[in-house]
Amino acid sequence: DARGAGDRLFGFGNRNMESYAFRRLIIEQEIRVGLEADQFEVFYQPQVDLRDGSMTGAEALVRWRHPQRGLVGPAEFIDIAEESGLLGELSTRVLRLVCKQGAVWAGRGMFPRLAVNISPSQSRHPEFAADTLAILDASGFAPQQLHIEITENTAMTEPRQTARQLAALRQAGVGIAIDDFGTGFSNLASLTAMPVDVLKIDRSFVAGCVRDGSARVVVAAIISLAKNLGFETVAEGIESVDQRDYLVQLGCTYGQGFLISRPITAMQFEEMYLEGSAATGVRQKAGGGWPA
Ligand code: C2E
Ligand code: MG
Ligand code: MG
Ligand code: MG
């Protein structure tokens, strides 16, 4: 539900439907202008091996560099872009930028794994896999270095169409991650039928895992489920050393969060990757990437 999206950004307070429709129209129009004027860019949030702090890659997160409003996050426009039928174009733009950047890095001997977020309308689209592979091919970025993130609910909306698209990508070497895992109400049987490599533990459980017993139980259950199904786990939203230590203790392998780094520009990411030091000061893994 996108109602309320853009409130802060565009300064609308009234939440009745008419003003929502009006607000949406304005933002929609601005998105069109933004696409035309190339105002969308990608930030990268480093992902690390929690056991030694070595960097494995990054999650790509779209940002809107708005000429008047400054740097705008996806919460302000993704839903409206989706409802307006503009997310396809925006997503293609993001994927192209990420693949292009990844290919540039590969040319300089850097091989971070890059994860891109995919929305429901994209992942069930019959041309999704073919389009993605065409973009990969045109860029020269290796499919093995690309991860696709879809949320649990996205995966389960149209499970068969989605699974077919994901399987084609995975066949080509692209990794599949289930985002915000634990927040949807998955049918676990259908989940096991999905081609999946990674479960991303939602930030809400990570936030609670130190003090809240039930959050800790959920985290432990997700890690154990992942182990038994042969998936990797990535914890999102790690903000404290205590959280990180708990996650490691519970057997979580990878993570990201403000403790390690906020989402940063490509240039900043490159510096951090080359320095090879996350918050822990440990060098990046030789060759980057995760174990297959
Ligand atoms: P997500 O995929 O779950 O991404 C993680 C979000 O958590 C990001 O917000 C990130 O900045 C934030 N985050 C990371 N670490 C921490 C932390 O330690 N503490 C806190 N409080 N937050 C943290 P962001 O960039 O605002 O993105 C929000 C959502 O927008 C994403 O959630 C994703 O669902 C969506 N999104 C972002 N980029 C794209 C895109 O290119 N395409 C699509 N379809 N969706 C996108
Ligand atoms: Mg994500
Ligand atoms: Mg997430
Ligand atoms: Mg999330």
GROMACS .gro file of N, CA and C in nm, residues 63-137:
model
  225
   63ARG      N    1   1.857   0.500  -0.542
   63ARG     CA    2   1.842   0.633  -0.483
   63ARG      C    3   1.803   0.730  -0.594
   64TRP      N    4   1.723   0.827  -0.556
   64TRP     CA    5   1.679   0.929  -0.652
   64TRP      C    6   1.748   1.060  -0.617
   65ARG      N    7   1.838   1.102  -0.705
   65ARG     CA    8   1.906   1.229  -0.680
   65ARG      C    9   1.821   1.341  -0.740
   66HIS      N   10   1.727   1.386  -0.657
   66HIS     CA   11   1.627   1.482  -0.702
   66HIS      C   12   1.685   1.622  -0.698
   67PRO      N   13   1.670   1.699  -0.807
   67PRO     CA   14   1.736   1.830  -0.813
   67PRO      C   15   1.691   1.927  -0.702
   68GLN      N   16   1.565   1.918  -0.657
   68GLN     CA   17   1.518   2.007  -0.551
   68GLN      C   18   1.516   1.939  -0.415
   69ARG      N   19   1.484   1.809  -0.413
   69ARG     CA   20   1.457   1.745  -0.285
   69ARG      C   21   1.575   1.667  -0.229
   70GLY      N   22   1.685   1.666  -0.304
   70GLY     CA   23   1.804   1.596  -0.256
   70GLY      C   24   1.796   1.446  -0.279
   71LEU      N   25   1.869   1.372  -0.198
   71LEU     CA   26   1.877   1.227  -0.216
   71LEU      C   27   1.754   1.161  -0.153
   72VAL      N   28   1.674   1.092  -0.236
   72VAL     CA   29   1.549   1.034  -0.190
   72VAL      C   30   1.558   0.882  -0.192
   73GLY      N   31   1.513   0.818  -0.083
   73GLY     CA   32   1.519   0.672  -0.072
   73GLY      C   33   1.398   0.604  -0.135
   74PRO      N   34   1.410   0.475  -0.161
   74PRO     CA   35   1.307   0.400  -0.235
   74PRO      C   36   1.170   0.395  -0.165
   75ALA      N   37   1.168   0.407  -0.032
   75ALA     CA   38   1.040   0.402   0.039
   75ALA      C   39   0.947   0.513  -0.009
   76GLU      N   40   1.006   0.621  -0.060
   76GLU     CA   41   0.927   0.735  -0.104
   76GLU      C   42   0.869   0.721  -0.244
   77PHE      N   43   0.920   0.625  -0.322
   77PHE     CA   44   0.871   0.622  -0.462
   77PHE      C   45   0.852   0.485  -0.525
   78ILE      N   46   0.906   0.377  -0.464
   78ILE     CA   47   0.895   0.245  -0.528
   78ILE      C   48   0.750   0.202  -0.547
   79ASP      N   49   0.667   0.217  -0.444
   79ASP     CA   50   0.528   0.172  -0.454
   79ASP      C   51   0.453   0.251  -0.561
   80ILE      N   52   0.478   0.380  -0.565
   80ILE     CA   53   0.408   0.463  -0.664
   80ILE      C   54   0.457   0.428  -0.805
   81ALA      N   55   0.588   0.403  -0.817
   81ALA     CA   56   0.641   0.362  -0.948
   81ALA      C   57   0.575   0.231  -0.991
   82GLU      N   58   0.559   0.141  -0.897
   82GLU     CA   59   0.498   0.011  -0.930
   82GLU      C   60   0.353   0.030  -0.973
   83GLU      N   61   0.276   0.107  -0.894
   83GLU     CA   62   0.134   0.129  -0.926
   83GLU      C   63   0.116   0.203  -1.058
   84SER      N   64   0.214   0.284  -1.094
   84SER     CA   65   0.202   0.364  -1.216
   84SER      C   66   0.258   0.292  -1.338
   85GLY      N   67   0.305   0.172  -1.317
   85GLY     CA   68   0.361   0.098  -1.430
   85GLY      C   69   0.499   0.148  -1.472
   86LEU      N   70   0.565   0.222  -1.382
   86LEU     CA   71   0.697   0.276  -1.416
   86LEU      C   72   0.812   0.195  -1.357
   87LEU      N   73   0.777   0.098  -1.273
   87LEU     CA   74   0.884   0.026  -1.204
   87LEU      C   75   0.965  -0.062  -1.299
   88GLY      N   76   0.899  -0.112  -1.403
   88GLY     CA   77   0.972  -0.193  -1.500
   88GLY      C   78   1.089  -0.115  -1.559
   89GLU      N   79   1.061   0.007  -1.601
   89GLU     CA   80   1.165   0.089  -1.661
   89GLU      C   81   1.272   0.126  -1.558
   90LEU      N   82   1.226   0.161  -1.439
   90LEU     CA   83   1.319   0.197  -1.333
   90LEU      C   84   1.410   0.079  -1.297
   91SER      N   85   1.350  -0.038  -1.290
   91SER     CA   86   1.426  -0.157  -1.253
   91SER      C   87   1.528  -0.195  -1.359
   92THR      N   88   1.485  -0.184  -1.484
   92THR     CA   89   1.578  -0.213  -1.593
   92THR      C   90   1.697  -0.118  -1.584
   93ARG      N   91   1.667   0.008  -1.554
   93ARG     CA   92   1.771   0.109  -1.536
   93ARG      C   93   1.869   0.067  -1.426
   94VAL      N   94   1.812   0.026  -1.312
   94VAL     CA   95   1.894  -0.014  -1.197
   94VAL      C   96   1.981  -0.135  -1.233
   95LEU      N   97   1.919  -0.234  -1.293
   95LEU     CA   98   1.993  -0.355  -1.329
   95LEU      C   99   2.107  -0.323  -1.426
   96ARG      N  100   2.079  -0.237  -1.524
   96ARG     CA  101   2.184  -0.198  -1.619
   96ARG      C  102   2.299  -0.128  -1.548
   97LEU      N  103   2.264  -0.035  -1.457
   97LEU     CA  104   2.368   0.038  -1.384
   97LEU      C  105   2.454  -0.057  -1.302
   98VAL      N  106   2.389  -0.152  -1.234
   98VAL     CA  107   2.462  -0.246  -1.149
   98VAL      C  108   2.553  -0.335  -1.234
   99CYS      N  109   2.500  -0.389  -1.344
   99CYS     CA  110   2.580  -0.478  -1.428
   99CYS      C  111   2.697  -0.402  -1.492
  100LYS      N  112   2.672  -0.281  -1.532
  100LYS     CA  113   2.777  -0.199  -1.592
  100LYS      C  114   2.888  -0.173  -1.489
  101GLN      N  115   2.844  -0.135  -1.368
  101GLN     CA  116   2.941  -0.109  -1.261
  101GLN      C  117   3.018  -0.236  -1.226
  102GLY      N  118   2.946  -0.348  -1.217
  102GLY     CA  119   3.011  -0.476  -1.185
  102GLY      C  120   3.116  -0.512  -1.289
  103ALA      N  121   3.084  -0.486  -1.416
  103ALA     CA  122   3.179  -0.518  -1.524
  103ALA      C  123   3.302  -0.428  -1.516
  104VAL      N  124   3.279  -0.301  -1.481
  104VAL     CA  125   3.392  -0.208  -1.465
  104VAL      C  126   3.482  -0.259  -1.352
  105TRP      N  127   3.421  -0.298  -1.240
  105TRP     CA  128   3.500  -0.348  -1.127
  105TRP      C  129   3.576  -0.475  -1.166
  106ALA      N  130   3.509  -0.564  -1.237
  106ALA     CA  131   3.576  -0.689  -1.279
  106ALA      C  132   3.698  -0.657  -1.364
  107GLY      N  133   3.685  -0.555  -1.449
  107GLY     CA  134   3.797  -0.514  -1.534
  107GLY      C  135   3.915  -0.463  -1.452
  108ARG      N  136   3.886  -0.418  -1.330
  108ARG     CA  137   3.994  -0.371  -1.242
  108ARG      C  138   4.033  -0.476  -1.138
  109GLY      N  139   3.987  -0.599  -1.160
  109GLY     CA  140   4.026  -0.709  -1.071
  109GLY      C  141   3.946  -0.715  -0.942
  110MET      N  142   3.828  -0.654  -0.941
  110MET     CA  143   3.742  -0.660  -0.822
  110MET      C  144   3.617  -0.742  -0.856
  111PHE      N  145   3.584  -0.837  -0.771
  111PHE     CA  146   3.473  -0.927  -0.802
  111PHE      C  147   3.370  -0.936  -0.689
  112PRO      N  148   3.313  -0.822  -0.647
  112PRO     CA  149   3.209  -0.830  -0.545
  112PRO      C  150   3.082  -0.894  -0.600
  113ARG      N  151   3.015  -0.970  -0.516
  113ARG     CA  152   2.883  -1.022  -0.551
  113ARG      C  153   2.783  -0.908  -0.533
  114LEU      N  154   2.701  -0.880  -0.634
  114LEU     CA  155   2.607  -0.768  -0.627
  114LEU      C  156   2.463  -0.819  -0.629
  115ALA      N  157   2.386  -0.779  -0.526
  115ALA     CA  158   2.247  -0.824  -0.512
  115ALA      C  159   2.151  -0.712  -0.549
  116VAL      N  160   2.056  -0.742  -0.637
  116VAL     CA  161   1.959  -0.643  -0.684
  116VAL      C  162   1.818  -0.682  -0.639
  117ASN      N  163   1.742  -0.584  -0.590
  117ASN     CA  164   1.604  -0.609  -0.545
  117ASN      C  165   1.507  -0.612  -0.663
  118ILE      N  166   1.419  -0.709  -0.661
  118ILE     CA  167   1.324  -0.728  -0.770
  118ILE      C  168   1.182  -0.726  -0.713
  119SER      N  169   1.093  -0.653  -0.779
  119SER     CA  170   0.956  -0.640  -0.731
  119SER      C  171   0.867  -0.751  -0.786
  120PRO      N  172   0.747  -0.769  -0.726
  120PRO     CA  173   0.657  -0.876  -0.768
  120PRO      C  174   0.623  -0.872  -0.917
  121SER      N  175   0.593  -0.754  -0.969
  121SER     CA  176   0.551  -0.748  -1.110
  121SER      C  177   0.665  -0.788  -1.204
  122GLN      N  178   0.789  -0.768  -1.158
  122GLN     CA  179   0.902  -0.806  -1.241
  122GLN      C  180   0.923  -0.956  -1.243
  123SER      N  181   0.927  -1.016  -1.122
  123SER     CA  182   0.975  -1.153  -1.112
  123SER      C  183   0.878  -1.254  -1.172
  124ARG      N  184   0.751  -1.216  -1.187
  124ARG     CA  185   0.659  -1.312  -1.249
  124ARG      C  186   0.638  -1.283  -1.397
  125HIS      N  187   0.701  -1.175  -1.446
  125HIS     CA  188   0.688  -1.139  -1.587
  125HIS      C  189   0.753  -1.246  -1.674
  126PRO      N  190   0.682  -1.289  -1.779
  126PRO     CA  191   0.734  -1.400  -1.860
  126PRO      C  192   0.869  -1.373  -1.927
  127GLU      N  193   0.904  -1.244  -1.942
  127GLU     CA  194   1.033  -1.213  -2.006
  127GLU      C  195   1.141  -1.176  -1.904
  128PHE      N  196   1.108  -1.188  -1.775
  128PHE     CA  197   1.202  -1.139  -1.674
  128PHE      C  198   1.340  -1.203  -1.685
  129ALA      N  199   1.344  -1.335  -1.689
  129ALA     CA  200   1.474  -1.404  -1.694
  129ALA      C  201   1.548  -1.369  -1.823
  130ALA      N  202   1.477  -1.374  -1.935
  130ALA     CA  203   1.541  -1.346  -2.065
  130ALA      C  204   1.595  -1.203  -2.068
  131ASP      N  205   1.516  -1.108  -2.020
  131ASP     CA  206   1.560  -0.968  -2.018
  131ASP      C  207   1.682  -0.951  -1.930
  132THR      N  208   1.679  -1.013  -1.813
  132THR     CA  209   1.791  -1.002  -1.720
  132THR      C  210   1.918  -1.060  -1.781
  133LEU      N  211   1.904  -1.176  -1.842
  133LEU     CA  212   2.021  -1.240  -1.903
  133LEU      C  213   2.074  -1.157  -2.020
  134ALA      N  214   1.983  -1.090  -2.092
  134ALA     CA  215   2.027  -1.004  -2.203
  134ALA      C  216   2.107  -0.885  -2.149
  135ILE      N  217   2.061  -0.829  -2.039
  135ILE     CA  218   2.133  -0.716  -1.978
  135ILE      C  219   2.271  -0.762  -1.929
  136LEU      N  220   2.274  -0.877  -1.865
  136LEU     CA  221   2.402  -0.934  -1.819
  136LEU      C  222   2.497  -0.951  -1.937
  137ASP      N  223   2.444  -1.009  -2.042
  137ASP     CA  224   2.525  -1.040  -2.158
  137ASP      C  225   2.582  -0.913  -2.221
   0.00000   0.00000   0.00000
